[in-house]
Amino acid sequence: MISPGWRQRFSALRHRDFRYLWLGNSLVMAGTNATTIASGYLAYELTNSAFILGLVGMGFALPMLTLSLLGGALSDRMPRRRIIQVGQGLISAGIAVVIIAIAFDVIGWVHLLIASVVQGVAFAFVVPARQSLIVDIVGKEVVGNAVALVSVSFSVTTLLSPAIAGLLYASIGPLGVYVTVFIFLFLAVICTTLVRYDDGLRSQSKERRSFLSEIGAGLRYARNDELVVALMVVALAFTVLAMPYRFLLPVLVVDVYELGPRALGLLSSMMGLGAILGASHVALSGNR
């Protein structure tokens, strides 16, 4: 018999809409981690240039950095489920471009850059909408548990997806990896569509302000809250100092270790090992 304490630790999953939103997000994150391996190794395989490899990685990071504030303002104006659906559709379209280019043997690093930029733009709008929609669906009472469960899924996919993508790349090539990712994204769109909660009426009823005024209000709020400022500094430091090495791992794997995509996937998967331990602890702490 499952104890009440264990039920509380997964209390957010009792909400039907959150289960579908969580599953769809897990599929997107699994696909994103697999794409990072495939695009990085393929870009370096095509160009043998660390600069191009970094450029492809920057194509994802730069829109996330510059457009997230706009994404947050938009999520206060439009139905958040619709924003997530459109974002997932855009990511799927970028993946489809790469699939077609590989299939017709015209793939170049520019195709990978385009897909990376599209993915970064989509995430800049999807992430704020998803976080806000989680609060709307589960309520403030269990939102901590819901966010922790999302973090667990992120950590699990960070641990498993790169290793699996490396194996797939080595056995069936980049086309097989991208087709698999496209299937995952298609399933994610279905999961998001099955979410019944619709905040459209509430969003439309809010007082309309300009995007710039809403972004300015958010910045003023963050500036006056020491905890928010600290969290932003930590997140920015991690993004700037820790994440870039993952994009440049193909250089280390190919040029230094003289290995292939299997090793790249395994090394990338180790990022998720510590993350999953920390996120699991938070999730298993219930609402504390």
PDB file of C-alpha atoms in Angstrom:
ATOM      1  CA  MET A   1       0.000   0.000   0.000  1.00  0.00           C
ATOM      2  CA  ILE A   2       1.260   3.492  -0.905  1.00  0.00           C
ATOM      3  CA  SER A   3       1.546   5.716   2.156  1.00  0.00           C
ATOM      4  CA  PRO A   4      -0.151   9.141   2.252  1.00  0.00           C
ATOM      5  CA  GLY A   5       3.296  10.742   2.395  1.00  0.00           C
ATOM      6  CA  TRP A   6       4.274   9.259  -0.952  1.00  0.00           C
ATOM      7  CA  ARG A   7       0.963  10.350  -2.470  1.00  0.00           C
ATOM      8  CA  GLN A   8       1.662  13.889  -1.315  1.00  0.00           C
ATOM      9  CA  ARG A   9       5.077  13.822  -2.950  1.00  0.00           C
ATOM     10  CA  PHE A  10       3.396  13.266  -6.329  1.00  0.00           C
ATOM     11  CA  SER A  11       0.241  15.237  -5.532  1.00  0.00           C
ATOM     12  CA  ALA A  12       0.476  17.455  -8.620  1.00  0.00           C
ATOM     13  CA  LEU A  13       0.056  14.413 -10.874  1.00  0.00           C
ATOM     14  CA  ARG A  14      -3.472  13.987  -9.529  1.00  0.00           C
ATOM     15  CA  HIS A  15      -4.462  16.846 -11.836  1.00  0.00           C
ATOM     16  CA  ARG A  16      -5.367  15.411 -15.240  1.00  0.00           C
ATOM     17  CA  ASP A  17      -4.313  18.489 -17.203  1.00  0.00           C
ATOM     18  CA  PHE A  18      -0.976  18.674 -15.399  1.00  0.00           C
ATOM     19  CA  ARG A  19      -0.262  15.025 -16.265  1.00  0.00           C
ATOM     20  CA  TYR A  20      -0.670  15.752 -19.980  1.00  0.00           C
ATOM     21  CA  LEU A  21       1.269  19.010 -19.736  1.00  0.00           C
ATOM     22  CA  TRP A  22       4.056  17.229 -17.818  1.00  0.00           C
ATOM     23  CA  LEU A  23       4.196  14.367 -20.313  1.00  0.00           C
ATOM     24  CA  GLY A  24       4.281  16.735 -23.286  1.00  0.00           C
ATOM     25  CA  ASN A  25       7.050  18.772 -21.682  1.00  0.00           C
ATOM     26  CA  SER A  26       9.033  15.591 -20.965  1.00  0.00           C
ATOM     27  CA  LEU A  27       8.788  14.566 -24.617  1.00  0.00           C
ATOM     28  CA  VAL A  28       9.950  18.011 -25.764  1.00  0.00           C
ATOM     29  CA  MET A  29      12.897  17.963 -23.374  1.00  0.00           C
ATOM     30  CA  ALA A  30      13.864  14.456 -24.472  1.00  0.00           C
ATOM     31  CA  GLY A  31      13.822  15.620 -28.081  1.00  0.00           C
ATOM     32  CA  THR A  32      15.760  18.790 -27.274  1.00  0.00           C
ATOM     33  CA  ASN A  33      18.546  16.884 -25.521  1.00  0.00           C
ATOM     34  CA  ALA A  34      18.752  14.415 -28.398  1.00  0.00           C
ATOM     35  CA  THR A  35      18.879  17.279 -30.891  1.00  0.00           C
ATOM     36  CA  THR A  36      21.770  18.888 -29.018  1.00  0.00           C
ATOM     37  CA  ILE A  37      23.840  15.732 -29.530  1.00  0.00           C
ATOM     38  CA  ALA A  38      22.866  15.235 -33.170  1.00  0.00           C
ATOM     39  CA  SER A  39      23.235  18.863 -34.254  1.00  0.00           C
ATOM     40  CA  GLY A  40      26.537  19.352 -32.415  1.00  0.00           C
ATOM     41  CA  TYR A  41      28.197  16.235 -33.755  1.00  0.00           C
ATOM     42  CA  LEU A  42      26.801  16.753 -37.255  1.00  0.00           C
ATOM     43  CA  ALA A  43      27.892  20.412 -37.338  1.00  0.00           C
ATOM     44  CA  TYR A  44      31.441  19.505 -36.365  1.00  0.00           C
ATOM     45  CA  GLU A  45      31.438  16.550 -38.753  1.00  0.00           C
ATOM     46  CA  LEU A  46      30.418  18.827 -41.623  1.00  0.00           C
ATOM     47  CA  THR A  47      32.703  21.785 -40.905  1.00  0.00           C
ATOM     48  CA  ASN A  48      35.451  20.656 -38.493  1.00  0.00           C
ATOM     49  CA  SER A  49      35.133  24.167 -37.071  1.00  0.00           C
ATOM     50  CA  ALA A  50      34.748  24.929 -33.376  1.00  0.00           C
ATOM     51  CA  PHE A  51      33.569  28.429 -34.313  1.00  0.00           C
ATOM     52  CA  ILE A  52      30.662  27.093 -36.387  1.00  0.00           C
ATOM     53  CA  LEU A  53      29.855  24.646 -33.605  1.00  0.00           C
ATOM     54  CA  GLY A  54      29.667  27.504 -31.116  1.00  0.00           C
ATOM     55  CA  LEU A  55      27.611  29.548 -33.570  1.00  0.00           C
ATOM     56  CA  VAL A  56      25.017  26.787 -33.857  1.00  0.00           C
ATOM     57  CA  GLY A  57      24.841  26.616 -30.070  1.00  0.00           C
ATOM     58  CA  MET A  58      24.511  30.389 -29.828  1.00  0.00           C
ATOM     59  CA  GLY A  59      21.586  30.198 -32.247  1.00  0.00           C
ATOM     60  CA  PHE A  60      19.578  28.589 -29.456  1.00  0.00           C
ATOM     61  CA  ALA A  61      20.923  30.600 -26.525  1.00  0.00           C
ATOM     62  CA  LEU A  62      20.674  34.130 -27.954  1.00  0.00           C
ATOM     63  CA  PRO A  63      16.887  34.136 -28.621  1.00  0.00           C
ATOM     64  CA  MET A  64      16.321  32.626 -25.182  1.00  0.00           C
ATOM     65  CA  LEU A  65      18.283  35.477 -23.618  1.00  0.00           C
ATOM     66  CA  THR A  66      16.751  38.318 -25.624  1.00  0.00           C
ATOM     67  CA  LEU A  67      13.126  37.237 -26.103  1.00  0.00           C
ATOM     68  CA  SER A  68      12.177  35.652 -22.778  1.00  0.00           C
ATOM     69  CA  LEU A  69      10.888  38.943 -21.356  1.00  0.00           C
ATOM     70  CA  LEU A  70       8.670  39.347 -24.409  1.00  0.00           C
ATOM     71  CA  GLY A  71       7.531  35.744 -23.988  1.00  0.00           C
ATOM     72  CA  GLY A  72       6.542  36.418 -20.394  1.00  0.00           C
ATOM     73  CA  ALA A  73       4.526  39.486 -21.381  1.00  0.00           C
ATOM     74  CA  LEU A  74       2.817  37.563 -24.168  1.00  0.00           C
ATOM     75  CA  SER A  75       1.829  34.759 -21.790  1.00  0.00           C
ATOM     76  CA  ASP A  76      -0.144  37.345 -19.782  1.00  0.00           C
ATOM     77  CA  ARG A  77      -2.061  38.357 -22.908  1.00  0.00           C
ATOM     78  CA  MET A  78      -2.762  35.165 -24.824  1.00  0.00           C
ATOM     79  CA  PRO A  79      -4.017  31.676 -23.906  1.00  0.00           C
ATOM     80  CA  ARG A  80      -0.949  29.922 -22.567  1.00  0.00           C
ATOM     81  CA  ARG A  81      -1.870  26.520 -23.919  1.00  0.00           C
ATOM     82  CA  ARG A  82      -2.044  28.011 -27.413  1.00  0.00           C
ATOM     83  CA  ILE A  83       1.400  29.579 -27.013  1.00  0.00           C
ATOM     84  CA  ILE A  84       2.832  26.193 -26.016  1.00  0.00           C
ATOM     85  CA  GLN A  85       1.159  24.477 -28.987  1.00  0.00           C
ATOM     86  CA  VAL A  86       2.469  27.057 -31.453  1.00  0.00           C
ATOM     87  CA  GLY A  87       5.955  26.841 -29.949  1.00  0.00           C
ATOM     88  CA  GLN A  88       5.994  23.059 -30.199  1.00  0.00           C
ATOM     89  CA  GLY A  89       4.809  23.356 -33.792  1.00  0.00           C
ATOM     90  CA  LEU A  90       7.650  25.759 -34.617  1.00  0.00           C
ATOM     91  CA  ILE A  91      10.236  23.405 -33.130  1.00  0.00           C
ATOM     92  CA  SER A  92       8.754  20.557 -35.181  1.00  0.00           C
ATOM     93  CA  ALA A  93       8.995  22.674 -38.329  1.00  0.00           C
ATOM     94  CA  GLY A  94      12.686  23.377 -37.686  1.00  0.00           C
ATOM     95  CA  ILE A  95      13.351  19.671 -37.176  1.00  0.00           C
ATOM     96  CA  ALA A  96      11.456  18.886 -40.384  1.00  0.00           C
ATOM     97  CA  VAL A  97      13.742  21.246 -42.329  1.00  0.00           C
ATOM     98  CA  VAL A  98      16.795  19.343 -41.105  1.00  0.00           C
ATOM     99  CA  ILE A  99      15.176  15.977 -41.904  1.00  0.00           C
ATOM    100  CA  ILE A 100      14.441  17.062 -45.484  1.00  0.00           C
ATOM    101  CA  ALA A 101      17.957  18.480 -45.932  1.00  0.00           C
ATOM    102  CA  ILE A 102      19.562  15.246 -44.700  1.00  0.00           C
ATOM    103  CA  ALA A 103      17.247  13.082 -46.783  1.00  0.00           C
ATOM    104  CA  PHE A 104      18.137  14.993 -49.974  1.00  0.00           C
ATOM    105  CA  ASP A 105      21.832  15.123 -49.028  1.00  0.00           C
ATOM    106  CA  VAL A 106      21.967  18.923 -49.028  1.00  0.00           C
ATOM    107  CA  ILE A 107      22.488  19.346 -45.294  1.00  0.00           C
ATOM    108  CA  GLY A 108      24.769  22.182 -44.233  1.00  0.00           C
ATOM    109  CA  TRP A 109      25.561  23.952 -41.014  1.00  0.00           C
ATOM    110  CA  VAL A 110      23.167  26.753 -41.996  1.00  0.00           C
ATOM    111  CA  HIS A 111      20.228  24.324 -41.766  1.00  0.00           C
ATOM    112  CA  LEU A 112      21.347  23.363 -38.272  1.00  0.00           C
ATOM    113  CA  LEU A 113      21.694  27.039 -37.329  1.00  0.00           C
ATOM    114  CA  ILE A 114      18.183  27.805 -38.579  1.00  0.00           C
ATOM    115  CA  ALA A 115      16.722  24.910 -36.595  1.00  0.00           C
ATOM    116  CA  SER A 116      18.655  26.043 -33.506  1.00  0.00           C
ATOM    117  CA  VAL A 117      17.394  29.637 -33.801  1.00  0.00           C
ATOM    118  CA  VAL A 118      13.793  28.471 -34.303  1.00  0.00           C
ATOM    119  CA  GLN A 119      14.095  26.239 -31.250  1.00  0.00           C
ATOM    120  CA  GLY A 120      15.503  29.093 -29.151  1.00  0.00           C
ATOM    121  CA  VAL A 121      12.739  31.498 -30.231  1.00  0.00           C
ATOM    122  CA  ALA A 122      10.070  28.904 -29.463  1.00  0.00           C
ATOM    123  CA  PHE A 123      11.493  28.133 -26.012  1.00  0.00           C
ATOM    124  CA  ALA A 124      11.606  31.851 -25.156  1.00  0.00           C
ATOM    125  CA  PHE A 125       7.805  31.895 -25.406  1.00  0.00           C
ATOM    126  CA  VAL A 126       6.973  28.336 -24.355  1.00  0.00           C
ATOM    127  CA  VAL A 127       8.843  28.305 -21.024  1.00  0.00           C
ATOM    128  CA  PRO A 128       7.094  31.362 -19.448  1.00  0.00           C
ATOM    129  CA  ALA A 129       3.720  30.169 -20.740  1.00  0.00           C
ATOM    130  CA  ARG A 130       4.293  26.670 -19.371  1.00  0.00           C
ATOM    131  CA  GLN A 131       5.385  27.884 -15.942  1.00  0.00           C
ATOM    132  CA  SER A 132       2.352  30.167 -15.675  1.00  0.00           C
ATOM    133  CA  LEU A 133      -0.012  27.464 -16.914  1.00  0.00           C
ATOM    134  CA  ILE A 134       1.273  25.057 -14.260  1.00  0.00           C
ATOM    135  CA  VAL A 135       0.219  27.507 -11.534  1.00  0.00           C
ATOM    136  CA  ASP A 136      -3.197  27.951 -13.166  1.00  0.00           C
ATOM    137  CA  ILE A 137      -3.799  24.198 -13.387  1.00  0.00           C
ATOM    138  CA  VAL A 138      -2.617  22.922  -9.993  1.00  0.00           C
ATOM    139  CA  GLY A 139      -3.073  26.027  -7.867  1.00  0.00           C
ATOM    140  CA  LYS A 140      -0.625  27.643  -5.461  1.00  0.00           C
ATOM    141  CA  GLU A 141      -1.004  24.869  -2.873  1.00  0.00           C
ATOM    142  CA  VAL A 142       0.958  22.257  -4.841  1.00  0.00           C
ATOM    143  CA  VAL A 143       2.804  24.420  -7.354  1.00  0.00           C
ATOM    144  CA  GLY A 144       6.126  23.679  -5.644  1.00  0.00           C
ATOM    145  CA  ASN A 145       5.583  19.957  -6.113  1.00  0.00           C
ATOM    146  CA  ALA A 146       4.530  20.484  -9.737  1.00  0.00           C
ATOM    147  CA  VAL A 147       7.620  22.550 -10.579  1.00  0.00           C
ATOM    148  CA  ALA A 148       9.831  19.972  -8.847  1.00  0.00           C
ATOM    149  CA  LEU A 149       8.288  17.169 -10.905  1.00  0.00           C
ATOM    150  CA  VAL A 150       8.979  19.160 -14.076  1.00  0.00           C
ATOM    151  CA  SER A 151      12.580  19.512 -12.889  1.00  0.00           C
ATOM    152  CA  VAL A 152      12.776  15.761 -12.335  1.00  0.00           C
ATOM    153  CA  SER A 153      11.587  15.103 -15.893  1.00  0.00           C
ATOM    154  CA  PHE A 154      14.155  17.609 -17.160  1.00  0.00           C
ATOM    155  CA  SER A 155      16.913  15.870 -15.231  1.00  0.00           C
ATOM    156  CA  VAL A 156      15.850  12.373 -16.314  1.00  0.00           C
ATOM    157  CA  THR A 157      15.764  13.373 -19.977  1.00  0.00           C
ATOM    158  CA  THR A 158      19.115  15.140 -19.571  1.00  0.00           C
ATOM    159  CA  LEU A 159      20.509  11.893 -18.190  1.00  0.00           C
ATOM    160  CA  LEU A 160      19.007   9.428 -20.690  1.00  0.00           C
ATOM    161  CA  SER A 161      18.352  11.263 -23.958  1.00  0.00           C
ATOM    162  CA  PRO A 162      21.945  12.203 -24.896  1.00  0.00           C
ATOM    163  CA  ALA A 163      23.220   8.659 -24.363  1.00  0.00           C
ATOM    164  CA  ILE A 164      20.365   7.190 -26.398  1.00  0.00           C
ATOM    165  CA  ALA A 165      20.839   9.832 -29.106  1.00  0.00           C
ATOM    166  CA  GLY A 166      24.548   8.999 -29.308  1.00  0.00           C
ATOM    167  CA  LEU A 167      23.752   5.308 -29.764  1.00  0.00           C
ATOM    168  CA  LEU A 168      21.140   6.081 -32.418  1.00  0.00           C
ATOM    169  CA  TYR A 169      23.502   8.427 -34.255  1.00  0.00           C
ATOM    170  CA  ALA A 170      26.207   5.760 -34.340  1.00  0.00           C
ATOM    171  CA  SER A 171      23.822   3.000 -35.485  1.00  0.00           C
ATOM    172  CA  ILE A 172      21.292   4.658 -37.826  1.00  0.00           C
ATOM    173  CA  GLY A 173      22.830   8.083 -38.467  1.00  0.00           C
ATOM    174  CA  PRO A 174      21.609  11.650 -37.880  1.00  0.00           C
ATOM    175  CA  LEU A 175      18.491  11.162 -39.993  1.00  0.00           C
ATOM    176  CA  GLY A 176      17.250   8.466 -37.625  1.00  0.00           C
ATOM    177  CA  VAL A 177      17.839  10.729 -34.618  1.00  0.00           C
ATOM    178  CA  TYR A 178      15.951  13.645 -36.141  1.00  0.00           C
ATOM    179  CA  VAL A 179      13.033  11.462 -37.239  1.00  0.00           C
ATOM    180  CA  THR A 180      12.787  10.096 -33.701  1.00  0.00           C
ATOM    181  CA  VAL A 181      12.814  13.627 -32.294  1.00  0.00           C
ATOM    182  CA  PHE A 182      10.089  14.669 -34.747  1.00  0.00           C
ATOM    183  CA  ILE A 183       7.893  11.786 -33.545  1.00  0.00           C
ATOM    184  CA  PHE A 184       8.448  12.861 -29.932  1.00  0.00           C
ATOM    185  CA  LEU A 185       7.448  16.430 -30.775  1.00  0.00           C
ATOM    186  CA  PHE A 186       4.331  15.239 -32.594  1.00  0.00           C
ATOM    187  CA  LEU A 187       3.304  13.279 -29.498  1.00  0.00           C
ATOM    188  CA  ALA A 188       4.027  16.350 -27.349  1.00  0.00           C
ATOM    189  CA  VAL A 189       1.641  18.460 -29.437  1.00  0.00           C
ATOM    190  CA  ILE A 190      -1.053  15.808 -28.938  1.00  0.00           C
ATOM    191  CA  CYS A 191      -0.482  15.836 -25.166  1.00  0.00           C
ATOM    192  CA  THR A 192      -0.753  19.627 -25.040  1.00  0.00           C
ATOM    193  CA  THR A 193      -3.937  19.495 -27.119  1.00  0.00           C
ATOM    194  CA  LEU A 194      -5.452  17.103 -24.562  1.00  0.00           C
ATOM    195  CA  VAL A 195      -5.037  19.733 -21.832  1.00  0.00           C
ATOM    196  CA  ARG A 196      -8.568  20.996 -21.252  1.00  0.00           C
ATOM    197  CA  TYR A 197      -7.725  24.039 -19.170  1.00  0.00           C
ATOM    198  CA  ASP A 198      -8.114  27.208 -21.213  1.00  0.00           C
ATOM    199  CA  ASP A 199      -7.175  30.559 -19.722  1.00  0.00           C
ATOM    200  CA  GLY A 200      -8.227  32.513 -22.805  1.00  0.00           C
ATOM    201  CA  LEU A 201     -11.186  34.282 -21.204  1.00  0.00           C
ATOM    202  CA  ARG A 202      -9.164  35.268 -18.130  1.00  0.00           C
ATOM    203  CA  SER A 203      -6.288  36.538 -20.279  1.00  0.00           C
ATOM    204  CA  GLN A 204      -8.603  38.569 -22.485  1.00  0.00           C
ATOM    205  CA  SER A 205     -10.319  40.124 -19.489  1.00  0.00           C
ATOM    206  CA  LYS A 206      -7.098  41.549 -18.049  1.00  0.00           C
ATOM    207  CA  GLU A 207      -6.351  45.220 -18.445  1.00  0.00           C
ATOM    208  CA  ARG A 208      -4.337  45.699 -21.605  1.00  0.00           C
ATOM    209  CA  ARG A 209      -1.011  47.465 -21.339  1.00  0.00           C
ATOM    210  CA  SER A 210       1.785  47.792 -23.839  1.00  0.00           C
ATOM    211  CA  PHE A 211       4.409  45.088 -24.003  1.00  0.00           C
ATOM    212  CA  LEU A 212       7.102  47.569 -22.980  1.00  0.00           C
ATOM    213  CA  SER A 213       5.167  48.692 -19.903  1.00  0.00           C
ATOM    214  CA  GLU A 214       4.595  45.096 -18.813  1.00  0.00           C
ATOM    215  CA  ILE A 215       8.262  44.229 -19.337  1.00  0.00           C
ATOM    216  CA  GLY A 216       9.276  47.375 -17.433  1.00  0.00           C
ATOM    217  CA  ALA A 217       6.968  46.455 -14.548  1.00  0.00           C
ATOM    218  CA  GLY A 218       8.516  42.985 -14.418  1.00  0.00           C
ATOM    219  CA  LEU A 219      12.043  44.401 -14.366  1.00  0.00           C
ATOM    220  CA  ARG A 220      11.146  46.858 -11.592  1.00  0.00           C
ATOM    221  CA  TYR A 221       9.625  44.060  -9.545  1.00  0.00           C
ATOM    222  CA  ALA A 222      12.710  41.896  -9.996  1.00  0.00           C
ATOM    223  CA  ARG A 223      15.048  44.744  -9.144  1.00  0.00           C
ATOM    224  CA  ASN A 224      13.249  45.422  -5.856  1.00  0.00           C
ATOM    225  CA  ASP A 225      13.198  41.785  -4.734  1.00  0.00           C
ATOM    226  CA  GLU A 226      16.573  40.568  -3.476  1.00  0.00           C
ATOM    227  CA  LEU A 227      15.634  36.893  -3.766  1.00  0.00           C
ATOM    228  CA  VAL A 228      14.582  37.283  -7.409  1.00  0.00           C
ATOM    229  CA  VAL A 229      17.797  39.170  -8.184  1.00  0.00           C
ATOM    230  CA  ALA A 230      19.856  36.410  -6.568  1.00  0.00           C
ATOM    231  CA  LEU A 231      18.044  33.721  -8.540  1.00  0.00           C
ATOM    232  CA  MET A 232      18.556  35.632 -11.784  1.00  0.00           C
ATOM    233  CA  VAL A 233      22.283  36.036 -11.100  1.00  0.00           C
ATOM    234  CA  VAL A 234      22.673  32.325 -10.337  1.00  0.00           C
ATOM    235  CA  ALA A 235      20.738  31.334 -13.473  1.00  0.00           C
ATOM    236  CA  LEU A 236      22.732  33.742 -15.646  1.00  0.00           C
ATOM    237  CA  ALA A 237      26.052  32.575 -14.211  1.00  0.00           C
ATOM    238  CA  PHE A 238      25.165  28.937 -14.894  1.00  0.00           C
ATOM    239  CA  THR A 239      24.020  29.725 -18.434  1.00  0.00           C
ATOM    240  CA  VAL A 240      27.115  31.764 -19.306  1.00  0.00           C
ATOM    241  CA  LEU A 241      29.812  29.755 -17.509  1.00  0.00           C
ATOM    242  CA  ALA A 242      28.559  26.165 -17.432  1.00  0.00           C
ATOM    243  CA  MET A 243      26.342  25.517 -20.444  1.00  0.00           C
ATOM    244  CA  PRO A 244      28.720  26.490 -23.306  1.00  0.00           C
ATOM    245  CA  TYR A 245      31.022  23.536 -22.632  1.00  0.00           C
ATOM    246  CA  ARG A 246      28.200  21.181 -23.587  1.00  0.00           C
ATOM    247  CA  PHE A 247      27.954  22.733 -27.039  1.00  0.00           C
ATOM    248  CA  LEU A 248      31.727  22.370 -27.527  1.00  0.00           C
ATOM    249  CA  LEU A 249      31.991  18.770 -26.329  1.00  0.00           C
ATOM    250  CA  PRO A 250      32.199  17.419 -29.928  1.00  0.00           C
ATOM    251  CA  VAL A 251      35.599  19.123 -30.288  1.00  0.00           C
ATOM    252  CA  LEU A 252      36.894  17.342 -27.186  1.00  0.00           C
ATOM    253  CA  VAL A 253      35.403  13.979 -28.165  1.00  0.00           C
ATOM    254  CA  VAL A 254      36.590  13.999 -31.781  1.00  0.00           C
ATOM    255  CA  ASP A 255      39.932  15.821 -31.606  1.00  0.00           C
ATOM    256  CA  VAL A 256      41.230  14.833 -28.162  1.00  0.00           C
ATOM    257  CA  TYR A 257      39.699  11.446 -27.403  1.00  0.00           C
ATOM    258  CA  GLU A 258      39.294  10.446 -31.071  1.00  0.00           C
ATOM    259  CA  LEU A 259      35.913   8.886 -30.329  1.00  0.00           C
ATOM    260  CA  GLY A 260      32.452   9.125 -31.876  1.00  0.00           C
ATOM    261  CA  PRO A 261      28.829   9.995 -31.092  1.00  0.00           C
ATOM    262  CA  ARG A 262      28.450   7.232 -28.484  1.00  0.00           C
ATOM    263  CA  ALA A 263      31.101   8.876 -26.292  1.00  0.00           C
ATOM    264  CA  LEU A 264      29.585  12.318 -26.892  1.00  0.00           C
ATOM    265  CA  GLY A 265      26.181  11.089 -25.759  1.00  0.00           C
ATOM    266  CA  LEU A 266      27.620   9.437 -22.671  1.00  0.00           C
ATOM    267  CA  LEU A 267      29.595  12.506 -21.606  1.00  0.00           C
ATOM    268  CA  SER A 268      26.572  14.754 -22.132  1.00  0.00           C
ATOM    269  CA  SER A 269      24.372  12.408 -20.118  1.00  0.00           C
ATOM    270  CA  MET A 270      26.545  12.885 -17.055  1.00  0.00           C
ATOM    271  CA  MET A 271      25.150  16.418 -16.763  1.00  0.00           C
ATOM    272  CA  GLY A 272      21.865  14.916 -15.686  1.00  0.00           C
ATOM    273  CA  LEU A 273      23.249  12.656 -12.968  1.00  0.00           C
ATOM    274  CA  GLY A 274      23.766  15.322 -10.315  1.00  0.00           C
ATOM    275  CA  ALA A 275      20.716  17.253 -11.487  1.00  0.00           C
ATOM    276  CA  ILE A 276      18.393  14.292 -11.074  1.00  0.00           C
ATOM    277  CA  LEU A 277      19.595  13.708  -7.499  1.00  0.00           C
ATOM    278  CA  GLY A 278      18.911  17.308  -6.520  1.00  0.00           C
ATOM    279  CA  ALA A 279      15.571  17.563  -8.324  1.00  0.00           C
ATOM    280  CA  SER A 280      14.397  14.230  -6.912  1.00  0.00           C
ATOM    281  CA  HIS A 281      15.159  15.427  -3.395  1.00  0.00           C
ATOM    282  CA  VAL A 282      13.064  18.552  -3.960  1.00  0.00           C
ATOM    283  CA  ALA A 283      10.172  16.589  -5.447  1.00  0.00           C
ATOM    284  CA  LEU A 284      10.214  13.978  -2.674  1.00  0.00           C
ATOM    285  CA  SER A 285      10.116  16.727  -0.047  1.00  0.00           C
ATOM    286  CA  GLY A 286       6.436  17.283  -0.878  1.00  0.00           C
ATOM    287  CA  ASN A 287       5.215  20.832  -0.299  1.00  0.00           C
ATOM    288  CA  ARG A 288       7.935  21.728   2.222  1.00  0.00           C
TER     289      ARG A 288
END
